[in-house]
CSV table of C-alpha atoms and ligand atoms in Angstrom, one decimal:
chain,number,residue,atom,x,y,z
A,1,UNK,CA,-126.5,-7.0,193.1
A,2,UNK,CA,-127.0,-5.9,196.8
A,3,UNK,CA,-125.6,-6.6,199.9
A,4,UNK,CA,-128.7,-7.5,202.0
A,5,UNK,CA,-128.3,-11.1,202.9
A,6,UNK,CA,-129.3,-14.0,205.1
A,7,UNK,CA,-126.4,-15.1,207.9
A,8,UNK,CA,-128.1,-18.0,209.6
A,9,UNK,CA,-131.4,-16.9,209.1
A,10,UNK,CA,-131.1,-13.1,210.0
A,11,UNK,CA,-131.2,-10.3,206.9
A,12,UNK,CA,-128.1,-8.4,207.2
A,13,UNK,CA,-127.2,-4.8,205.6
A,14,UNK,CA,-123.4,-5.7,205.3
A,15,UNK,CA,-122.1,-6.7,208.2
A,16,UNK,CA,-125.0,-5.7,210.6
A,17,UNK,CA,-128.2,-7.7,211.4
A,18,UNK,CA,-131.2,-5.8,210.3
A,19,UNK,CA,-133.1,-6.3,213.7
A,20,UNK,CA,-130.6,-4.3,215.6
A,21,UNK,CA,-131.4,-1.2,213.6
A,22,UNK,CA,-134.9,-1.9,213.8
A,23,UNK,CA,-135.0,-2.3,217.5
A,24,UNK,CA,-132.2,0.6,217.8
A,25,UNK,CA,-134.2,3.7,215.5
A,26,UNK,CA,-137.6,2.6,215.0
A,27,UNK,CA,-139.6,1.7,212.4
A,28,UNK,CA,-140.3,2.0,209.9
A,29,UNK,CA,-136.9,2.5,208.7
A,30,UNK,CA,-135.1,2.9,205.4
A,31,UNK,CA,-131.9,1.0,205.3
A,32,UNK,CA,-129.4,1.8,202.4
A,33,UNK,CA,-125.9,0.1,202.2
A,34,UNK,CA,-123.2,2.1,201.4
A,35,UNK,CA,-120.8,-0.5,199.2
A,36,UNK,CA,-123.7,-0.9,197.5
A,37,UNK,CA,-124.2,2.6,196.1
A,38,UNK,CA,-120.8,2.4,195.4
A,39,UNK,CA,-120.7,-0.3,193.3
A,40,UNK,CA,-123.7,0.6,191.7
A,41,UNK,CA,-122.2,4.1,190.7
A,42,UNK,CA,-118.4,2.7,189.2
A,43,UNK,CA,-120.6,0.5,187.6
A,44,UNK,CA,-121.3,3.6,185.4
A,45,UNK,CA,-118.2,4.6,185.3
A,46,UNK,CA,-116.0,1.8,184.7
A,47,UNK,CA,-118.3,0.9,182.1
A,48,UNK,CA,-117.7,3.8,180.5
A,49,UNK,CA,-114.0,4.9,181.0
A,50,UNK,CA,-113.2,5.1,177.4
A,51,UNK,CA,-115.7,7.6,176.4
A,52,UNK,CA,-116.0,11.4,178.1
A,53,UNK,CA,-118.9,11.4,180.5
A,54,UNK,CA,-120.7,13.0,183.3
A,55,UNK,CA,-122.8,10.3,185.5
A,56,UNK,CA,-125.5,12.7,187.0
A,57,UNK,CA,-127.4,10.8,189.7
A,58,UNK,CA,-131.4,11.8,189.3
A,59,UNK,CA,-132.0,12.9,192.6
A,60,UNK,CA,-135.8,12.5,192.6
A,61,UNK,CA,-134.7,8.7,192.9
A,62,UNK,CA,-133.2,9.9,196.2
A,63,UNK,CA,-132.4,13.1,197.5
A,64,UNK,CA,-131.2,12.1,200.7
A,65,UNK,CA,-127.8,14.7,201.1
A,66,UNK,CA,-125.5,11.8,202.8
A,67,UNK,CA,-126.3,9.5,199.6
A,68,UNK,CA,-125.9,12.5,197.3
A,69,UNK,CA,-122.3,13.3,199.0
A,70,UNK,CA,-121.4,9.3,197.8
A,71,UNK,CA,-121.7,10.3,194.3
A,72,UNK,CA,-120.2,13.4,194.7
A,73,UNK,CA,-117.2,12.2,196.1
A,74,UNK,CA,-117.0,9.5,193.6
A,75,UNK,CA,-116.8,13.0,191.0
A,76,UNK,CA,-121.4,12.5,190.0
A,77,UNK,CA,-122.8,15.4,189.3
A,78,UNK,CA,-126.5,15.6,189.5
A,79,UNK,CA,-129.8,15.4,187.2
A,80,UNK,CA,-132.0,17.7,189.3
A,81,UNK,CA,-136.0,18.6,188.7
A,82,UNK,CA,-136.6,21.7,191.4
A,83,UNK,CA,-135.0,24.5,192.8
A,84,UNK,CA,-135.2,22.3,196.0
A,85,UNK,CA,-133.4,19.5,195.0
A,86,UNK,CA,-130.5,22.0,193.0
A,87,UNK,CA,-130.2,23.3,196.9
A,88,UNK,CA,-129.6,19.2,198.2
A,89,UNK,CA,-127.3,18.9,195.4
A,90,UNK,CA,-125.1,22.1,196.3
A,91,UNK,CA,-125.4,21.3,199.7
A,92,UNK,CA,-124.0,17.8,199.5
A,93,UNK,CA,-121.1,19.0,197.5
A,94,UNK,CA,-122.1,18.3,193.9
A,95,UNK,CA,-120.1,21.0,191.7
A,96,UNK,CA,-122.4,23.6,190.1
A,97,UNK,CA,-120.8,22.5,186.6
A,98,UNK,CA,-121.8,18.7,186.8
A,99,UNK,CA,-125.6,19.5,187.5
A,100,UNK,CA,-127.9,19.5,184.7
A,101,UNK,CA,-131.2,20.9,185.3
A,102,UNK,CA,-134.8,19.4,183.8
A,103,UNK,CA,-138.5,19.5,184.2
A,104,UNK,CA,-141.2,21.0,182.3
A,105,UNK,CA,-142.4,23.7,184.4
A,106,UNK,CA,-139.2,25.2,185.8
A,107,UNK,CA,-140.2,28.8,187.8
A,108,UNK,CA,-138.7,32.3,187.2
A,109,UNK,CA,-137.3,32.2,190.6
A,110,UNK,CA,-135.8,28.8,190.0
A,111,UNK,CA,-134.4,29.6,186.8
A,112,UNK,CA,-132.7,32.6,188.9
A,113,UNK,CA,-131.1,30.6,191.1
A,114,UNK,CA,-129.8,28.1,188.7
A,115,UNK,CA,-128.1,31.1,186.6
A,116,UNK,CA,-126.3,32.1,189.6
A,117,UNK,CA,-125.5,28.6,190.9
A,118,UNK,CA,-124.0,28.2,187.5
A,119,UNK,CA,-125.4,24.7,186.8
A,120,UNK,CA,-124.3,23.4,183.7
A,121,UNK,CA,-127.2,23.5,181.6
A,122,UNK,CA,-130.7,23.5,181.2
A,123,UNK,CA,-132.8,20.5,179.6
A,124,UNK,CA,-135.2,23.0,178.0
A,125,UNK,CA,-138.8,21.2,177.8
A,126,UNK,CA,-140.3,23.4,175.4
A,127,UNK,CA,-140.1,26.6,173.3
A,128,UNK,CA,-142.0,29.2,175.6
A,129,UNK,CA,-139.3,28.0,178.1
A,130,UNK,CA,-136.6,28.6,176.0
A,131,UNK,CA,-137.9,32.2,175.5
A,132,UNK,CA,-138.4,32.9,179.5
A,133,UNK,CA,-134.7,31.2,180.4
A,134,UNK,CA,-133.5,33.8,177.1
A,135,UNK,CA,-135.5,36.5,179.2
A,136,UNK,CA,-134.7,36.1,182.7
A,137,UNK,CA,-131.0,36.0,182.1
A,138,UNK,CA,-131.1,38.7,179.7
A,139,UNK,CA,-132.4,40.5,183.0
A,140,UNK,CA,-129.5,38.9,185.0
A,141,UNK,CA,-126.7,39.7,182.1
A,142,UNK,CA,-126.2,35.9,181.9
A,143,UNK,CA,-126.1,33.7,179.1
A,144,UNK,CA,-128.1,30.4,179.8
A,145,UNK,CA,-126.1,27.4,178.5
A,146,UNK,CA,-128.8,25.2,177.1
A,147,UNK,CA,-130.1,21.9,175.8
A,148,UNK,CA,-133.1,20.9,174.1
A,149,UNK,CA,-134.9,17.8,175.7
A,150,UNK,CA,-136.3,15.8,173.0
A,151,UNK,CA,-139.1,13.6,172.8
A,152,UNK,CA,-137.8,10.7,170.1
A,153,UNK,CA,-141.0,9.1,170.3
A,154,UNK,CA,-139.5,5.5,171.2
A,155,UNK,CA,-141.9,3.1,173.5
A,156,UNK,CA,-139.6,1.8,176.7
A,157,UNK,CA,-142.2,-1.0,176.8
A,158,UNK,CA,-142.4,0.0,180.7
A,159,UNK,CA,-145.4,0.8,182.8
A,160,UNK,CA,-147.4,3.8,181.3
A,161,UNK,CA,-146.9,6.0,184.3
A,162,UNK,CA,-143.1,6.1,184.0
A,163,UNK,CA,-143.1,5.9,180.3
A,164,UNK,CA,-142.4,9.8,179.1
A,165,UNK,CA,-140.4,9.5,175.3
A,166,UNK,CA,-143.7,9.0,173.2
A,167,UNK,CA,-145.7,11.8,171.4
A,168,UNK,CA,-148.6,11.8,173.6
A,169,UNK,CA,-145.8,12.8,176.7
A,170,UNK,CA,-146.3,16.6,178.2
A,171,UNK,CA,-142.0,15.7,178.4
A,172,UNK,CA,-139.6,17.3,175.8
A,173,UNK,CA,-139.8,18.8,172.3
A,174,UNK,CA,-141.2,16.1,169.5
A,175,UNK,CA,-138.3,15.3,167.4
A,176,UNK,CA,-139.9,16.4,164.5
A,177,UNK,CA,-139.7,20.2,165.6
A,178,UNK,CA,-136.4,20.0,166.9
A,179,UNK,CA,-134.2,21.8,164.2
A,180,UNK,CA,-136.5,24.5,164.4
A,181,UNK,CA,-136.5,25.2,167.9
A,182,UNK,CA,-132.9,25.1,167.5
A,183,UNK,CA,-132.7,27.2,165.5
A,184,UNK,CA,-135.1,29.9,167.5
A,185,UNK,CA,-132.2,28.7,170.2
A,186,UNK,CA,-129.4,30.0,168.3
A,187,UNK,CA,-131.4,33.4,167.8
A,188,UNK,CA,-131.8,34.3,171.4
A,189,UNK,CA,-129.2,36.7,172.6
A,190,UNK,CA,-128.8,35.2,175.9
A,191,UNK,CA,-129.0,31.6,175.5
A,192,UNK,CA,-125.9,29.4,174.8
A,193,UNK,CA,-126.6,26.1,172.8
A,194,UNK,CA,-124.5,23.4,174.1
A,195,UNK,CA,-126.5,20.0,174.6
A,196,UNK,CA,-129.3,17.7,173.7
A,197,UNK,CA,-131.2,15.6,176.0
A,198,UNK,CA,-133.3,12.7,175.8
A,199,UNK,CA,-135.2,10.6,178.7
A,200,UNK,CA,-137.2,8.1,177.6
A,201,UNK,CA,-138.4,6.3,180.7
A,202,UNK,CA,-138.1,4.3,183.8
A,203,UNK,CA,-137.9,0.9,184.9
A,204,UNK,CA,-136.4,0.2,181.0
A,205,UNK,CA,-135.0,-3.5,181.1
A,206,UNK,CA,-133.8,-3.8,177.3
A,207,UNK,CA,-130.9,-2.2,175.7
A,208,UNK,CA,-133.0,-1.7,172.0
A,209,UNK,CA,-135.1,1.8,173.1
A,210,UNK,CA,-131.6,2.9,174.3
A,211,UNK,CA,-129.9,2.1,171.4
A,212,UNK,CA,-132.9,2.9,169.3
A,213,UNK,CA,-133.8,6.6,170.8
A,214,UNK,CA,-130.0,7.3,170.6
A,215,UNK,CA,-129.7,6.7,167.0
A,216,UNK,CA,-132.7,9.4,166.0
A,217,UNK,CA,-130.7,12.0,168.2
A,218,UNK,CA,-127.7,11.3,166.6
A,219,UNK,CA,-129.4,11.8,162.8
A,220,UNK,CA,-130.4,15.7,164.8
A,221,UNK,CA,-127.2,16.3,165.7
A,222,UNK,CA,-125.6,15.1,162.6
A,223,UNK,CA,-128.5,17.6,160.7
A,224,UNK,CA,-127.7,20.6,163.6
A,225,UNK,CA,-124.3,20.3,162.9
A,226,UNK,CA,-124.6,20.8,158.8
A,227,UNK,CA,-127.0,23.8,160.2
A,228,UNK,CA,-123.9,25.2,162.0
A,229,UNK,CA,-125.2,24.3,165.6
A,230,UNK,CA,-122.4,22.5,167.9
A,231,UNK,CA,-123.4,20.0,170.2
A,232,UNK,CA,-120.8,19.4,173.2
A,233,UNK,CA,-123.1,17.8,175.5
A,234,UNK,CA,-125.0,14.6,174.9
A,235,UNK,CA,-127.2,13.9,177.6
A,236,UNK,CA,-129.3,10.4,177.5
A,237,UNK,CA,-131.0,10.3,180.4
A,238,UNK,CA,-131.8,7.9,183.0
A,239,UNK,CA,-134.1,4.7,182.7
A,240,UNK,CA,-132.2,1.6,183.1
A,241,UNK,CA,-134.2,-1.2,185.2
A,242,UNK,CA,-133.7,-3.2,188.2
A,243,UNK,CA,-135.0,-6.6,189.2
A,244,UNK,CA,-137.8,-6.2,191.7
A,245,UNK,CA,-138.9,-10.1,191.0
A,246,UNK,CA,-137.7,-11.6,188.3
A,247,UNK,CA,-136.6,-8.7,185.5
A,248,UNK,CA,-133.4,-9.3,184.4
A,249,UNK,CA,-132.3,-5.5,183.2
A,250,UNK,CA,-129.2,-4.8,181.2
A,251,UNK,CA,-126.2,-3.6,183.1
A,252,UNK,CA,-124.4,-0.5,182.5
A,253,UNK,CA,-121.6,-2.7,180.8
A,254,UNK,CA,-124.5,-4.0,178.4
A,255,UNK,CA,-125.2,0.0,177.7
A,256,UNK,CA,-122.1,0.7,177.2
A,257,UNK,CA,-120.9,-1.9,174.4
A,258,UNK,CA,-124.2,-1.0,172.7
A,259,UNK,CA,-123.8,2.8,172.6
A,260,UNK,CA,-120.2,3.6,173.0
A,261,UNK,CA,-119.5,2.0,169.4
A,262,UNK,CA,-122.6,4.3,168.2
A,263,UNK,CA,-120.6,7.5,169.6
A,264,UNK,CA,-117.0,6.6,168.6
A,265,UNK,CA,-115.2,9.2,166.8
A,266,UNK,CA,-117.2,12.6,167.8
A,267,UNK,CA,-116.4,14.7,169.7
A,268,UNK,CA,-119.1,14.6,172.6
A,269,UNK,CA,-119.1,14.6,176.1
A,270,UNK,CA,-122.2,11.7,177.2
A,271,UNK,CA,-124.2,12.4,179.7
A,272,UNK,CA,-126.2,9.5,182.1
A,273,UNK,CA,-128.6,10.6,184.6
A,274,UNK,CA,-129.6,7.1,186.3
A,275,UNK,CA,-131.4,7.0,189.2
A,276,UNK,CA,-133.2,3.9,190.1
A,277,UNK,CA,-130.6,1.5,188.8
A,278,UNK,CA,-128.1,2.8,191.3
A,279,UNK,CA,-130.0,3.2,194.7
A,280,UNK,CA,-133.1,0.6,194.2
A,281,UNK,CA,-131.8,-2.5,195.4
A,282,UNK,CA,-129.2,-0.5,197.9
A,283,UNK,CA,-132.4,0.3,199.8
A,284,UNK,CA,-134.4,-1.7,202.2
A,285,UNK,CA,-137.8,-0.5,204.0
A,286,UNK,CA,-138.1,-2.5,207.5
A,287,UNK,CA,-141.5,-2.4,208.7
A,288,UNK,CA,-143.1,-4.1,212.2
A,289,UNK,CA,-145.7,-6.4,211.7
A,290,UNK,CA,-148.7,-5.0,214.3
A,291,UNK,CA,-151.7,-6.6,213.5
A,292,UNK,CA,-152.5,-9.9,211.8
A,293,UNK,CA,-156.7,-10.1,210.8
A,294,UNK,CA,-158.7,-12.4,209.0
A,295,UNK,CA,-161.0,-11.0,206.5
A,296,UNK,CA,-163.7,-12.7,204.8
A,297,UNK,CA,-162.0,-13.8,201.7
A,298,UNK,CA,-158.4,-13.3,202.5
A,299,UNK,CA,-155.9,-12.5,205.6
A,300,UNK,CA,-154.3,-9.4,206.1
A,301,UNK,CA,-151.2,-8.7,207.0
A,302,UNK,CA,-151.1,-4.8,208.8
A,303,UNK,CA,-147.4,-3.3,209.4
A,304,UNK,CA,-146.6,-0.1,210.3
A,305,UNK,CA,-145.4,1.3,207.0
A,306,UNK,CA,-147.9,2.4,204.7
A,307,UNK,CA,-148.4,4.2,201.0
A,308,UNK,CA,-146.6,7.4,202.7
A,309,UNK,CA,-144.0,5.7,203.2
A,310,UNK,CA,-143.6,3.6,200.1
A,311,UNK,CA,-146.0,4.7,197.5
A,312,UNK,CA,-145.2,2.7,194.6
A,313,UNK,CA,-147.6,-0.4,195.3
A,314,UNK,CA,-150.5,2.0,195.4
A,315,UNK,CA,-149.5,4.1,192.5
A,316,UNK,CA,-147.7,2.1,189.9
A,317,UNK,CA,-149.2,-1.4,191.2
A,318,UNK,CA,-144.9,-2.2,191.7
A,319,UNK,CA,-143.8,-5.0,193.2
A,320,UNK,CA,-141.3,-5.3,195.9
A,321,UNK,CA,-140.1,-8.3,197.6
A,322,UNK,CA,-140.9,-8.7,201.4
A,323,UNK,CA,-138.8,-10.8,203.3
A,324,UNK,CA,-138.9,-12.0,206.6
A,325,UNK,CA,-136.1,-10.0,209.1
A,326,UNK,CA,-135.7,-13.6,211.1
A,327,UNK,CA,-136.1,-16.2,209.1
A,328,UNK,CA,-137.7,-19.0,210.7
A,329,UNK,CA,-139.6,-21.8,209.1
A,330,UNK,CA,-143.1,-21.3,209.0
A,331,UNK,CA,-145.9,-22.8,206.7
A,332,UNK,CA,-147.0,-20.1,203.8
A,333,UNK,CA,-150.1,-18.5,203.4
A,334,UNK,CA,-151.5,-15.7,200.9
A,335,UNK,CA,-152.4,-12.4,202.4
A,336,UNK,CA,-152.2,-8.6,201.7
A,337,UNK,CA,-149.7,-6.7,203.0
A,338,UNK,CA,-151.5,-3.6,204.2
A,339,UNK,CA,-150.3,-0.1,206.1
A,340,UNK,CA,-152.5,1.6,208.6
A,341,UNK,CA,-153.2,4.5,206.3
A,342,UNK,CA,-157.2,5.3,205.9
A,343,UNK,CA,-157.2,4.3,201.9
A,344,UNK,CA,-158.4,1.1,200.9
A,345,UNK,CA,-155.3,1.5,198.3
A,346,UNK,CA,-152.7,1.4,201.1
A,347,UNK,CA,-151.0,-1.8,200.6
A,348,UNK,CA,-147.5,-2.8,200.3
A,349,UNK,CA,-148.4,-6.5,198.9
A,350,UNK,CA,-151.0,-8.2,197.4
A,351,UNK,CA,-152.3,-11.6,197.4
A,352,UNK,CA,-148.5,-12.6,198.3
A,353,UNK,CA,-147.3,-15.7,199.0
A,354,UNK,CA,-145.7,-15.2,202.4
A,355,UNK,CA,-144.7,-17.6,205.2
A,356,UNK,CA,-147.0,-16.9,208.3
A,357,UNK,CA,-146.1,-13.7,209.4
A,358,UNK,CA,-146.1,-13.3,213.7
A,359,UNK,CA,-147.2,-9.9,215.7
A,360,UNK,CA,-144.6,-7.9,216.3
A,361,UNK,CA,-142.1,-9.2,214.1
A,362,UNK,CA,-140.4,-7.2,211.2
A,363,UNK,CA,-140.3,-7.3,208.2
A,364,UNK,CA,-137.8,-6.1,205.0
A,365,UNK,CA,-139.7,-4.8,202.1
A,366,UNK,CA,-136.9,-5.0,199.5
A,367,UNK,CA,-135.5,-2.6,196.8
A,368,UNK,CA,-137.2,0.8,198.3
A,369,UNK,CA,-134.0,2.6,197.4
A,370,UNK,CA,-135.2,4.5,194.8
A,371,UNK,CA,-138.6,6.7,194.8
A,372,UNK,CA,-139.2,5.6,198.4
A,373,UNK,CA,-138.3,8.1,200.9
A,374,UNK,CA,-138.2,10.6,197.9
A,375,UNK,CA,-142.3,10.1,197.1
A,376,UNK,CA,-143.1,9.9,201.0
A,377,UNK,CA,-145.8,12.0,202.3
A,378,UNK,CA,-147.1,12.7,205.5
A,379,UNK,CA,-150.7,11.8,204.7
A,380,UNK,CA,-152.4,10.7,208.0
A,381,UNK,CA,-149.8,12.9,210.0
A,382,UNK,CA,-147.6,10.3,210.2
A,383,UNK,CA,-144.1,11.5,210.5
A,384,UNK,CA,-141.5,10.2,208.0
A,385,UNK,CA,-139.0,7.6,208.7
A,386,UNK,CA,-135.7,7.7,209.6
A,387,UNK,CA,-133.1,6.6,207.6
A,388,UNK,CA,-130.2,5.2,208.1
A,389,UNK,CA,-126.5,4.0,206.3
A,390,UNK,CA,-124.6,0.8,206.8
A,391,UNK,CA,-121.0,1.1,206.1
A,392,UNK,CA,-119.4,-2.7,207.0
A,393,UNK,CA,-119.9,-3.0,210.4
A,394,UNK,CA,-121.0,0.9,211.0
A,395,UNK,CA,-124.4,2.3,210.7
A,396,UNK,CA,-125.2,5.9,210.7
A,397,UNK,CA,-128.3,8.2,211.0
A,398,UNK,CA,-128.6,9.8,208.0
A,399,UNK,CA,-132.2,11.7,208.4
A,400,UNK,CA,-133.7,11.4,211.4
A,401,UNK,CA,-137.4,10.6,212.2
A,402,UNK,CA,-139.8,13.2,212.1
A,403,UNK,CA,-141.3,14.8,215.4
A,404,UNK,CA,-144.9,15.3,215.7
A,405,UNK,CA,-144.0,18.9,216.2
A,406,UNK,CA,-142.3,18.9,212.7
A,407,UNK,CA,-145.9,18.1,211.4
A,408,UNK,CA,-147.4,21.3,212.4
A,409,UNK,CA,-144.1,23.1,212.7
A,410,UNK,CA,-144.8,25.4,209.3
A,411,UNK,CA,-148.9,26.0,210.7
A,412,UNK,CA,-150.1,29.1,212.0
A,413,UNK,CA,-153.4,29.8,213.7
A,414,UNK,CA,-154.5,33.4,213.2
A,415,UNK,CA,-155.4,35.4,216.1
A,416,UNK,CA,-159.3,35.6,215.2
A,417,UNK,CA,-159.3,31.8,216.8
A,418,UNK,CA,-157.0,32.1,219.6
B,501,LIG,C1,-136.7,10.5,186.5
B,501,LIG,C2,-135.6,10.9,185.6
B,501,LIG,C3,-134.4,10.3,185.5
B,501,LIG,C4,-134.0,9.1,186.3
B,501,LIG,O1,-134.8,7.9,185.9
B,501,LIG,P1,-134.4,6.5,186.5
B,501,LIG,O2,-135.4,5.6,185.9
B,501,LIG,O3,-134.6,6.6,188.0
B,501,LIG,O4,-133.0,6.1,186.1
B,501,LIG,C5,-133.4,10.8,184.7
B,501,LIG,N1,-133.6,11.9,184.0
B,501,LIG,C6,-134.8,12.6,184.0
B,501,LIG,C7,-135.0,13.8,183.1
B,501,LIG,C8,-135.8,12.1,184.8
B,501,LIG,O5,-137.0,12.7,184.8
């Protein structure tokens, strides 16, 4: 469900037309509406009230600090990957004790400055990390509260790029190992055992790997417990799908009357770290159509938003709906939908059926929410976009285009040249 929707043939974002911001900050332009995101979170936790939980929103999905301070209001926490996005997180508000911290090659420096932000744990991705987290807060006179990411080995059935819970996957400890790099855990002087930690994948539109992945940790905690290790924290990850065309992905309700029964009676805290499923579809990416060209074979449609902007065509081969920002009738025609980027794999559609598409007209490329903006590069020096929040009939910058001085801003040329 989102709230970007046709009022006599113009897309709104709530309550304001989508052309207005276009003309107003530019393009291209991310668009996210706030009710949205809000929906999209309580989602979570309505669904589950009845059991203790922690919804941590993955901030690679979106690490914008405005969208961040939604969750946090709304008492999130957040999943976080870097040093740099634990800095977004504190920044928008998000309490040190609801941020869990994963990623497989976590620095010395950023393991520092997680131990004095006091995150709540670590989602430990192997044992040589274990054993550097036990030594750098040894050196800090810290204990490291800590949970071991495991790998269940359960296929999400999603593309291979964004699968990460199978054996082959550099992600997690194989399940198979985990008691005994529990158990090397429970040695260290200055870790603290508190949490296990599964992610399985993205873009996941059946409940069964959830279901499935959850029951093999459950049979580990179940053995750690026997073993005299106490789990408090159950952390499952993110994953859960959206529709980009025609998916039809569980909703967190679904999750919940799956895993909640599966959980009943222990004495866990659960906790989610969803990312796409929440800001996806509250995203739009409105481009300007500049060029229209005929090739030999097909027609190409060129806009001014391109694989930096939106990466996921080129890399993943995604989908995303483009809709027209005026809707007029128009006969349909099939064409690429191509950026001005200097890469033959620049394109935001391909060999899509779209209704003849006018220079200078925009154009809404739909659910760029999530691992838009966050993936954008400035490949071709092309600054970023602005983005910007609709609240009802408010709108408000919440990043501001890039200047070409911020492309060069960090360069320095030594005084040999000058
Ligand atoms: C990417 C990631 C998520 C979020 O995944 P979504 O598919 O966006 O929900 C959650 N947890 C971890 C550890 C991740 O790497």
């Amino acid at each position: 469900m989102h709230l970007f929707k046709y009022r006599s043939g113009e897309l709104f974002a709530e309550d304001v037309p989508v052309r207005g911001l276009a003309e107003k900050y530019g393009t291209p332009l991310f668009i996210y509406s706030y009710k949205t995101l809000l929906r999209h979170f309580r989602a979570y936790d309505e669904a589950f009230n009845d059991y203790p939980h922690i919804i941590c929103f993955a901030v690679k999905a979106n690490s914008n600090t405005a969208i961040l301070r939604v969750f946090s209001k709304q008492g999130g926490g957040a999943d976080i990957v870097s040093a740099g996005e634990l800095h977004a997180a504190l920044k928008a508000g998000v309490p040190s004790k609801k941020i869990v911290y994963a990623g497989v090659g976590k620095t010395e420096e950023e393991i520092r400055f997680a131990l004095r932000s006091k995150v709540l744990m670590f989602n430990v991705e192997s044992g040589s990390e274990l054993r550097q987290i036990d030594r750098v807060a040894g050196k800090m006179r810290a204990k490291a509260p800590v949970a071991l990411r495991i790998n269940p080995d359960i296929d999400p059935e999603t593309h291979p790029y964004i699968t990460t819970g199978l054996k082959k996957h550099k992600f997690g400890i194989p399940i198979g190992d985990a008691l005994e790099y529990y158990r090397l855990a429970s040695r260290l002087k200055n870790v603290n055992v508190i949490g296990i930690h599964k992610h399985i994948g993205s873009q996941i539109t059946k409940v069964t790997p959830f279901v499935d992945a959850l029951k093999r940790v459950l049979i580990l905690i179940d053995e750690l417990s026997m073993q005299g290790v106490a789990i408090t924290y159950l952390d499952i990850g993110g994953g859960l799908g959206i529709s980009y065309k025609d998916e039809e992905p569980p909703v967190p309700k679904d999750l919940a009357k799956n895993l909640i029964p599966l959980l009943e009676g222990r004495d866990l805290t659960l906790i989610m770290e969803p990312g796409r499923s929440i800001v996806g579809n509250a995203g739009i990416l409105v481009t300007k159509v500049l060029y229209l060209k005929k090739g030999v074979e097909k027609e190409f449609v060129i806009v001014d938003a391109g694989m930096n902007d939106l990466i996921r065509p080129s890399l993943y081969d995604a989908y995303h709906r483009i809709l027209p920002v005026v809707n007029r009738k128009r006969d349909a025609v099939f064409c690429d939908v191509v950026g001005p980027i200097c890469e033959s794999g620049d394109f935001l559609a391909r060999d899509r059926e779209l209704r003849r598409a006018r220079q200078g007209e925009y154009l809404a490329v739909m659910s760029a929410g999530a691992y838009g903006f966050s993936m954008s590069s400035n490949y071709n020096s092309r600054t970023r976009a602005a983005e910007v929040m609709v609240k009802g009939k408010e709108h408000f910058l919440i990043r501001r285009r890039e200047s070409y001085d911020d492309l060069i801003r960090n360069e320095r040329i030594p005084a040999f040249l000058k």
